[in-house]
Each structure stands twice: as structure tokens, then as C-alpha cells.
PDB file of C-alpha atoms in Angstrom:
ATOM      1  CA  ASP A   1      81.880 102.890 109.503  1.00 64.00           C
ATOM      2  CA  ALA A   2      84.825 100.802 110.676  1.00 82.00           C
ATOM      3  CA  GLY A   3      86.394 100.692 107.263  1.00 93.00           C
ATOM      4  CA  VAL A   4      87.690  97.565 105.602  1.00 96.00           C
ATOM      5  CA  ILE A   5      88.619  94.967 108.185  1.00 97.00           C
ATOM      6  CA  GLN A   6      91.272  92.332 107.611  1.00 97.00           C
ATOM      7  CA  SER A   7      92.420  89.469 109.757  1.00 97.00           C
ATOM      8  CA  PRO A   8      94.861  88.373 110.835  1.00 97.00           C
ATOM      9  CA  ARG A   9      97.100  91.432 110.777  1.00 96.00           C
ATOM     10  CA  HIS A  10     100.206  89.275 110.932  1.00 97.00           C
ATOM     11  CA  GLU A  11     100.721  85.646 110.026  1.00 97.00           C
ATOM     12  CA  VAL A  12     103.856  83.563 110.288  1.00 98.00           C
ATOM     13  CA  THR A  13     103.662  80.046 108.950  1.00 97.00           C
ATOM     14  CA  GLU A  14     105.851  77.296 107.651  1.00 97.00           C
ATOM     15  CA  MET A  15     106.186  76.296 104.064  1.00 97.00           C
ATOM     16  CA  GLY A  16     103.520  73.851 103.033  1.00 97.00           C
ATOM     17  CA  GLN A  17     100.911  75.056 105.476  1.00 97.00           C
ATOM     18  CA  GLU A  18      97.544  76.430 104.466  1.00 97.00           C
ATOM     19  CA  VAL A  19      96.995  80.135 105.040  1.00 98.00           C
ATOM     20  CA  THR A  20      93.608  81.847 105.065  1.00 98.00           C
ATOM     21  CA  LEU A  21      93.279  85.607 104.978  1.00 98.00           C
ATOM     22  CA  ARG A  22      89.961  87.251 105.743  1.00 98.00           C
ATOM     23  CA  CYS A  23      88.332  90.485 104.729  1.00 98.00           C
ATOM     24  CA  LYS A  24      85.165  92.340 105.629  1.00 98.00           C
ATOM     25  CA  PRO A  25      84.402  95.159 103.186  1.00 96.00           C
ATOM     26  CA  ILE A  26      82.778  98.457 104.011  1.00 95.00           C
ATOM     27  CA  SER A  27      79.056  98.001 104.399  1.00 94.00           C
ATOM     28  CA  GLY A  28      77.228  98.918 101.209  1.00 92.00           C
ATOM     29  CA  HIS A  29      80.228  98.431  98.975  1.00 92.00           C
ATOM     30  CA  ASN A  30      79.619  95.843  96.302  1.00 90.00           C
ATOM     31  CA  SER A  31      83.113  95.425  94.912  1.00 91.00           C
ATOM     32  CA  LEU A  32      86.006  93.782  96.678  1.00 93.00           C
ATOM     33  CA  PHE A  33      89.630  93.536  95.643  1.00 93.00           C
ATOM     34  CA  TRP A  34      92.601  91.499  96.816  1.00 95.00           C
ATOM     35  CA  TYR A  35      96.073  92.936  96.272  1.00 95.00           C
ATOM     36  CA  ARG A  36      99.561  91.750  97.084  1.00 96.00           C
ATOM     37  CA  GLN A  37     102.404  94.136  97.814  1.00 96.00           C
ATOM     38  CA  THR A  38     106.076  93.221  97.624  1.00 94.00           C
ATOM     39  CA  MET A  39     109.207  95.284  97.290  1.00 89.00           C
ATOM     40  CA  MET A  40     110.040  93.709  93.958  1.00 89.00           C
ATOM     41  CA  ARG A  41     106.654  93.894  92.257  1.00 89.00           C
ATOM     42  CA  GLY A  42     104.866  96.680  94.070  1.00 90.00           C
ATOM     43  CA  LEU A  43     101.076  96.484  94.307  1.00 91.00           C
ATOM     44  CA  GLU A  44      99.512  93.724  92.233  1.00 89.00           C
ATOM     45  CA  LEU A  45      95.814  93.040  91.840  1.00 90.00           C
ATOM     46  CA  LEU A  46      95.131  89.369  92.458  1.00 93.00           C
ATOM     47  CA  ILE A  47      91.380  89.150  92.017  1.00 92.00           C
ATOM     48  CA  TYR A  48      88.278  91.222  92.331  1.00 89.00           C
ATOM     49  CA  PHE A  49      84.605  90.553  92.941  1.00 91.00           C
ATOM     50  CA  ASN A  50      81.517  92.485  92.028  1.00 89.00           C
ATOM     51  CA  ASN A  51      78.306  91.569  93.824  1.00 91.00           C
ATOM     52  CA  ASN A  52      80.102  88.512  95.227  1.00 93.00           C
ATOM     53  CA  VAL A  53      80.980  87.211  91.780  1.00 92.00           C
ATOM     54  CA  PRO A  54      84.636  86.928  90.734  1.00 91.00           C
ATOM     55  CA  ILE A  55      85.148  89.225  87.766  1.00 86.00           C
ATOM     56  CA  ASP A  56      88.844  89.009  87.070  1.00 85.00           C
ATOM     57  CA  ASP A  57      91.215  86.512  88.624  1.00 88.00           C
ATOM     58  CA  SER A  58      93.970  86.842  86.062  1.00 85.00           C
ATOM     59  CA  GLY A  59      96.309  88.175  88.718  1.00 88.00           C
ATOM     60  CA  MET A  60      96.129  85.071  90.865  1.00 91.00           C
ATOM     61  CA  PRO A  61      99.662  83.666  90.720  1.00 85.00           C
ATOM     62  CA  GLU A  62      98.846  79.991  90.443  1.00 84.00           C
ATOM     63  CA  ASP A  63      96.505  77.252  91.527  1.00 90.00           C
ATOM     64  CA  ARG A  64      97.775  77.430  95.073  1.00 95.00           C
ATOM     65  CA  PHE A  65      95.802  80.657  95.471  1.00 96.00           C
ATOM     66  CA  SER A  66      92.033  80.727  95.717  1.00 96.00           C
ATOM     67  CA  ALA A  67      89.533  83.369  96.777  1.00 97.00           C
ATOM     68  CA  LYS A  68      85.892  83.248  97.711  1.00 97.00           C
ATOM     69  CA  MET A  69      83.184  85.707  98.569  1.00 97.00           C
ATOM     70  CA  PRO A  70      80.253  83.749 100.017  1.00 96.00           C
ATOM     71  CA  ASN A  71      78.316  86.907 100.885  1.00 94.00           C
ATOM     72  CA  ALA A  72      78.498  90.672 100.625  1.00 93.00           C
ATOM     73  CA  SER A  73      80.273  91.087 103.939  1.00 95.00           C
ATOM     74  CA  PHE A  74      83.004  88.483 103.822  1.00 96.00           C
ATOM     75  CA  SER A  75      85.792  87.250 101.598  1.00 98.00           C
ATOM     76  CA  THR A  76      88.717  84.892 102.002  1.00 98.00           C
ATOM     77  CA  LEU A  77      92.000  84.463 100.206  1.00 98.00           C
ATOM     78  CA  LYS A  78      93.548  81.056 100.690  1.00 98.00           C
ATOM     79  CA  ILE A  79      97.040  79.846  99.892  1.00 97.00           C
ATOM     80  CA  GLN A  80      97.547  76.096  99.936  1.00 96.00           C
ATOM     81  CA  PRO A  81     100.312  75.042 100.155  1.00 96.00           C
ATOM     82  CA  SER A  82     102.175  78.201 101.089  1.00 96.00           C
ATOM     83  CA  GLU A  83     105.724  78.888  99.902  1.00 96.00           C
ATOM     84  CA  PRO A  84     108.360  81.388 101.077  1.00 96.00           C
ATOM     85  CA  ARG A  85     107.883  83.450  97.911  1.00 95.00           C
ATOM     86  CA  ASP A  86     104.301  84.129  99.008  1.00 96.00           C
ATOM     87  CA  SER A  87     105.637  86.324 101.797  1.00 97.00           C
ATOM     88  CA  ALA A  88     104.123  89.749 101.245  1.00 97.00           C
ATOM     89  CA  VAL A  89     101.537  92.168 102.517  1.00 97.00           C
ATOM     90  CA  TYR A  90      98.072  91.256 101.310  1.00 98.00           C
ATOM     91  CA  PHE A  91      95.551  94.066 101.094  1.00 97.00           C
ATOM     92  CA  CYS A  92      91.842  93.890 100.719  1.00 97.00           C
ATOM     93  CA  ALA A  93      89.980  96.896  99.317  1.00 94.00           C
ATOM     94  CA  SER A  94      86.349  97.667  98.655  1.00 93.00           C
ATOM     95  CA  SER A  95      84.446 100.170  96.566  1.00 91.00           C
ATOM     96  CA  LEU A  96      80.922 101.112  95.643  1.00 88.00           C
ATOM     97  CA  GLY A  97      81.341  99.591  92.218  1.00 71.00           C
ATOM     98  CA  GLY A  98      79.184 100.756  89.363  1.00 57.00           C
ATOM     99  CA  VAL A  99      79.112 100.478  85.634  1.00 52.00           C
ATOM    100  CA  ARG A 100      82.867 100.311  85.575  1.00 61.00           C
ATOM    101  CA  THR A 101      83.830  98.774  88.869  1.00 60.00           C
ATOM    102  CA  THR A 102      87.397  99.913  88.977  1.00 63.00           C
ATOM    103  CA  GLN A 103      86.563 103.558  88.330  1.00 70.00           C
ATOM    104  CA  GLU A 104      85.241 104.005  91.817  1.00 78.00           C
ATOM    105  CA  THR A 105      87.524 104.843  94.704  1.00 85.00           C
ATOM    106  CA  GLN A 106      88.921 101.811  96.458  1.00 88.00           C
ATOM    107  CA  TYR A 107      89.283 101.936 100.219  1.00 92.00           C
ATOM    108  CA  PHE A 108      91.955  99.680 101.613  1.00 94.00           C
ATOM    109  CA  GLY A 109      92.134  97.605 104.737  1.00 95.00           C
ATOM    110  CA  PRO A 110      95.203  97.636 106.992  1.00 95.00           C
ATOM    111  CA  GLY A 111      96.709  94.600 105.272  1.00 96.00           C
ATOM    112  CA  THR A 112      97.924  91.210 106.436  1.00 97.00           C
ATOM    113  CA  ARG A 113     101.673  90.752 106.688  1.00 97.00           C
ATOM    114  CA  LEU A 114     102.398  87.160 105.729  1.00 98.00           C
ATOM    115  CA  LEU A 115     105.722  85.508 106.349  1.00 98.00           C
ATOM    116  CA  VAL A 116     106.240  81.974 105.104  1.00 97.00           C
ATOM    117  CA  LEU A 117     109.321  80.321 106.532  1.00 97.00           C
TER     118      LEU A 117
ATOM    119  CA  ALA B   1      99.310 100.056  76.791  1.00 73.00           C
ATOM    120  CA  GLN B   2      98.422 101.686  80.069  1.00 79.00           C
ATOM    121  CA  LYS B   3     101.284 102.738  82.266  1.00 89.00           C
ATOM    122  CA  VAL B   4     101.939 104.911  85.302  1.00 94.00           C
ATOM    123  CA  THR B   5     105.375 106.348  85.941  1.00 96.00           C
ATOM    124  CA  GLN B   6     106.601 107.925  89.124  1.00 97.00           C
ATOM    125  CA  ALA B   7     110.144 108.815  88.210  1.00 94.00           C
ATOM    126  CA  GLN B   8     111.133 109.963  91.682  1.00 97.00           C
ATOM    127  CA  THR B   9     111.957 106.911  93.738  1.00 96.00           C
ATOM    128  CA  GLU B  10     112.900 108.781  96.890  1.00 97.00           C
ATOM    129  CA  ILE B  11     112.679 112.417  97.905  1.00 97.00           C
ATOM    130  CA  SER B  12     114.011 114.003 101.039  1.00 97.00           C
ATOM    131  CA  VAL B  13     113.062 117.500 102.153  1.00 97.00           C
ATOM    132  CA  VAL B  14     113.429 119.586 105.259  1.00 97.00           C
ATOM    133  CA  GLU B  15     110.302 120.369 107.187  1.00 97.00           C
ATOM    134  CA  LYS B  16     108.334 123.367 105.894  1.00 97.00           C
ATOM    135  CA  GLU B  17     109.694 123.010 102.381  1.00 97.00           C
ATOM    136  CA  ASP B  18     107.275 122.520  99.515  1.00 98.00           C
ATOM    137  CA  VAL B  19     107.600 119.302  97.550  1.00 98.00           C
ATOM    138  CA  THR B  20     106.070 118.063  94.302  1.00 98.00           C
ATOM    139  CA  LEU B  21     105.630 114.406  93.471  1.00 98.00           C
ATOM    140  CA  ASP B  22     105.427 113.647  89.789  1.00 98.00           C
ATOM    141  CA  CYS B  23     103.061 111.231  88.085  1.00 98.00           C
ATOM    142  CA  VAL B  24     102.948 110.580  84.359  1.00 97.00           C
ATOM    143  CA  TYR B  25     100.532 108.190  82.727  1.00 96.00           C
ATOM    144  CA  GLU B  26     100.191 106.651  79.297  1.00 93.00           C
ATOM    145  CA  THR B  27      96.879 105.766  77.722  1.00 91.00           C
ATOM    146  CA  ARG B  28      94.873 105.946  74.538  1.00 90.00           C
ATOM    147  CA  ASP B  29      91.614 106.097  76.439  1.00 89.00           C
ATOM    148  CA  THR B  30      89.722 109.370  76.402  1.00 89.00           C
ATOM    149  CA  THR B  31      87.919 108.549  79.622  1.00 89.00           C
ATOM    150  CA  TYR B  32      90.014 107.579  82.585  1.00 91.00           C
ATOM    151  CA  TYR B  33      90.502 108.116  86.292  1.00 90.00           C
ATOM    152  CA  LEU B  34      93.538 109.021  88.321  1.00 92.00           C
ATOM    153  CA  PHE B  35      94.143 108.483  92.009  1.00 92.00           C
ATOM    154  CA  TRP B  36      96.692 109.273  94.672  1.00 95.00           C
ATOM    155  CA  TYR B  37      97.198 107.118  97.746  1.00 95.00           C
ATOM    156  CA  LYS B  38      99.452 107.592 100.752  1.00 96.00           C
ATOM    157  CA  GLN B  39     101.134 104.716 102.557  1.00 96.00           C
ATOM    158  CA  PRO B  40     102.623 105.876 105.864  1.00 95.00           C
ATOM    159  CA  PRO B  41     105.195 103.776 107.739  1.00 93.00           C
ATOM    160  CA  SER B  42     102.368 102.001 109.536  1.00 91.00           C
ATOM    161  CA  GLY B  43     101.554 100.348 106.217  1.00 91.00           C
ATOM    162  CA  GLU B  44      97.948 101.156 105.457  1.00 91.00           C
ATOM    163  CA  LEU B  45      96.935 102.698 102.136  1.00 93.00           C
ATOM    164  CA  VAL B  46      95.063 105.942 102.511  1.00 93.00           C
ATOM    165  CA  PHE B  47      92.999 107.378  99.678  1.00 90.00           C
ATOM    166  CA  LEU B  48      93.807 111.017  98.900  1.00 93.00           C
ATOM    167  CA  ILE B  49      92.088 111.988  95.660  1.00 91.00           C
ATOM    168  CA  ARG B  50      90.260 110.700  92.585  1.00 89.00           C
ATOM    169  CA  ARG B  51      90.058 112.731  89.394  1.00 90.00           C
ATOM    170  CA  ASN B  52      88.395 111.926  86.068  1.00 89.00           C
ATOM    171  CA  SER B  53      89.841 112.857  82.716  1.00 91.00           C
ATOM    172  CA  PHE B  54      87.179 115.455  81.982  1.00 89.00           C
ATOM    173  CA  ASP B  55      87.904 117.534  85.032  1.00 85.00           C
ATOM    174  CA  GLU B  56      91.148 119.412  84.591  1.00 84.00           C
ATOM    175  CA  GLN B  57      90.596 121.821  87.418  1.00 84.00           C
ATOM    176  CA  ASN B  58      93.372 121.809  89.925  1.00 86.00           C
ATOM    177  CA  GLU B  59      92.374 120.771  93.399  1.00 86.00           C
ATOM    178  CA  ILE B  60      93.519 122.029  96.757  1.00 88.00           C
ATOM    179  CA  SER B  61      92.885 120.395 100.091  1.00 89.00           C
ATOM    180  CA  GLY B  62      94.669 122.097 102.933  1.00 93.00           C
ATOM    181  CA  ARG B  63      98.392 121.754 102.311  1.00 95.00           C
ATOM    182  CA  TYR B  64      97.800 119.303  99.471  1.00 96.00           C
ATOM    183  CA  SER B  65      97.228 120.316  95.871  1.00 95.00           C
ATOM    184  CA  TRP B  66      97.027 118.444  92.607  1.00 95.00           C
ATOM    185  CA  ASN B  67      97.865 119.659  89.128  1.00 95.00           C
ATOM    186  CA  PHE B  68      96.233 117.681  86.329  1.00 94.00           C
ATOM    187  CA  GLN B  69      97.502 118.432  82.821  1.00 93.00           C
ATOM    188  CA  LYS B  70      96.161 116.295  80.009  1.00 92.00           C
ATOM    189  CA  SER B  71      98.530 117.927  77.517  1.00 92.00           C
ATOM    190  CA  THR B  72     101.488 116.384  79.311  1.00 94.00           C
ATOM    191  CA  SER B  73      99.628 113.345  80.728  1.00 95.00           C
ATOM    192  CA  SER B  74     100.627 114.349  84.216  1.00 96.00           C
ATOM    193  CA  PHE B  75      98.875 114.419  87.562  1.00 96.00           C
ATOM    194  CA  ASN B  76     101.353 115.924  89.989  1.00 97.00           C
ATOM    195  CA  PHE B  77     100.909 116.229  93.717  1.00 97.00           C
ATOM    196  CA  THR B  78     102.302 119.111  95.774  1.00 97.00           C
ATOM    197  CA  ILE B  79     102.616 119.298  99.519  1.00 97.00           C
ATOM    198  CA  THR B  80     103.054 122.821 100.806  1.00 97.00           C
ATOM    199  CA  ALA B  81     104.963 123.487 104.027  1.00 97.00           C
ATOM    200  CA  SER B  82     105.746 119.800 104.488  1.00 97.00           C
ATOM    201  CA  GLN B  83     105.573 118.206 107.904  1.00 97.00           C
ATOM    202  CA  VAL B  84     107.194 115.129 109.381  1.00 97.00           C
ATOM    203  CA  VAL B  85     103.818 113.381 109.325  1.00 96.00           C
ATOM    204  CA  ASP B  86     103.868 113.651 105.539  1.00 97.00           C
ATOM    205  CA  SER B  87     106.683 111.092 105.441  1.00 98.00           C
ATOM    206  CA  ALA B  88     105.259 108.170 103.509  1.00 98.00           C
ATOM    207  CA  VAL B  89     105.232 106.398 100.198  1.00 97.00           C
ATOM    208  CA  TYR B  90     102.861 108.031  97.751  1.00 98.00           C
ATOM    209  CA  PHE B  91     101.282 106.060  94.937  1.00 96.00           C
ATOM    210  CA  CYS B  92      99.716 107.428  91.815  1.00 96.00           C
ATOM    211  CA  ALA B  93      97.199 105.100  90.171  1.00 92.00           C
ATOM    212  CA  PHE B  94      95.261 104.982  86.928  1.00 90.00           C
ATOM    213  CA  THR B  95      92.317 103.184  85.413  1.00 87.00           C
ATOM    214  CA  GLY B  96      90.889 103.568  81.937  1.00 84.00           C
ATOM    215  CA  THR B  97      87.891 102.314  80.050  1.00 78.00           C
ATOM    216  CA  SER B  98      89.815  99.852  77.925  1.00 71.00           C
ATOM    217  CA  TYR B  99      91.493  98.135  80.853  1.00 66.00           C
ATOM    218  CA  ASP B 100      89.379  97.054  83.760  1.00 69.00           C
ATOM    219  CA  LYS B 101      92.010  97.273  86.473  1.00 79.00           C
ATOM    220  CA  VAL B 102      93.664  99.952  88.512  1.00 85.00           C
ATOM    221  CA  ILE B 103      97.336 100.297  87.705  1.00 89.00           C
ATOM    222  CA  PHE B 104      99.523 101.577  90.486  1.00 92.00           C
ATOM    223  CA  GLY B 105     102.776 103.406  89.933  1.00 94.00           C
ATOM    224  CA  PRO B 106     105.888 102.212  91.746  1.00 94.00           C
ATOM    225  CA  GLY B 107     105.522 104.888  94.419  1.00 96.00           C
ATOM    226  CA  THR B 108     107.634 107.777  95.644  1.00 97.00           C
ATOM    227  CA  SER B 109     109.086 107.575  99.115  1.00 97.00           C
ATOM    228  CA  LEU B 110     109.000 110.979 100.779  1.00 98.00           C
ATOM    229  CA  SER B 111     111.048 111.703 103.864  1.00 98.00           C
ATOM    230  CA  VAL B 112     110.461 114.962 105.681  1.00 98.00           C
ATOM    231  CA  ILE B 113     113.328 115.759 107.997  1.00 97.00           C
ATOM    232  CA  PRO B 114     112.690 117.900 111.059  1.00 95.00           C
TER     233      PRO B 114
END
């Protein structure tokens, strides 16, 4: 398997622009997670899906952030409008899920490095 | 409250030395899971190990070994005969039954000097 695939790997944009990050989970995995990593706050869970349904979005910073999972093989994280403080590495991870989704091992994608100027 | 502490922010060792990375967790759950991930300079997060709270056996995988001690709420990670390729940030993570998220520790940055 190719592992979790994320695109783009790098994104530089200007403040106010819309940014869309994409993720393809490992085939057969039914849980998908979006994380943000910064020096100040470390790794933060933004949102996660189980069977394409958002389960917990309490980590989403504010209304400017939205995430969708239209099918089992694709998810997007959108920031509109973007701000400089959104600059971070955004990771997508997937897992097999189960009774307790987060107890399964999460496999991470390579991340998207976002820089908002 | 659930919490993961990695008290060592940065460690530097000379190649071939053994090094232990500490991880201490706090929880009232009786069932929980612990993880270690490696983040090399290239940035990806690599899964190393998952351990549940009912399995206290130590684990060895090549030069890597893990010591799980419930009595001290610790899940320490030892690299034997370290190599330059071991240079990375290592994260300990935790999830319990009363909190449906994985909590990551702040990470320990390991530098192995040739």
C-alpha cells in the first residue's frame, strides 16, 4: 500500500486566500484524522472521521476551518480565509478504527507545510 | 485528567551509546493504549509501537526496546548502540477509554553525534 497520501506537500499563500489540503487514507482504513503541528502547541487533533462521518471536531480552531470526507478514500481540510497564524504542518492520519476508534494505531501521511504570508 | 509528559526536551549522545527516552502518563482509566512515534528531520511521523495497559511485557525490536511499568505510569523507550539515523524527535502518545482522543507528549529531540 502507498500509505496515507497528502497533497500538496508545500503550500505558500497570502493572507485571506482559501487553502485546501487533501488526504487519501490507507485503503481499508475507516478512520481519518487531521492534525496540526506547530512549535508552540505541538501536535493537535483538529477533527476525526469514522466511516466518513465527523465524530469530533472540537479541535477545529474556528469557523474558518472546515473538513469534509465525501467518501472513504478522500478528505479535505479547508481554511477560508487563511491567516498567518495558520502556518503549520498539517498531518492526515488513518487507522482501522473499531469500537474505540482512537485505540487503533494511526498511520500518518507526510504532511503539508503551509505558510501564510 | 489525561496527560503525557516527556521531561527530556533534548538529548545528545555519541554514536553507539545507549539512550533512554522517558515517558510518563497520567490517567484514571484502567484500560488505555500507549504509542511511540518517530519524526525524523524529513518531517513524517513514523509509528514505532502500540501497547495496551494489560500487556506489561517489555518489547524488543532490534536495537529498540520498550519498558512499560504501570506502577510508575511509565513507558520508556531505549535505543541500544545508537546510530546517526536515530536522530529524530520521538513522541510518546496515550489514549484512554474515558477520553476519545490520542494525546501526544511534547516530544524528545534526540541527536546522535558521529
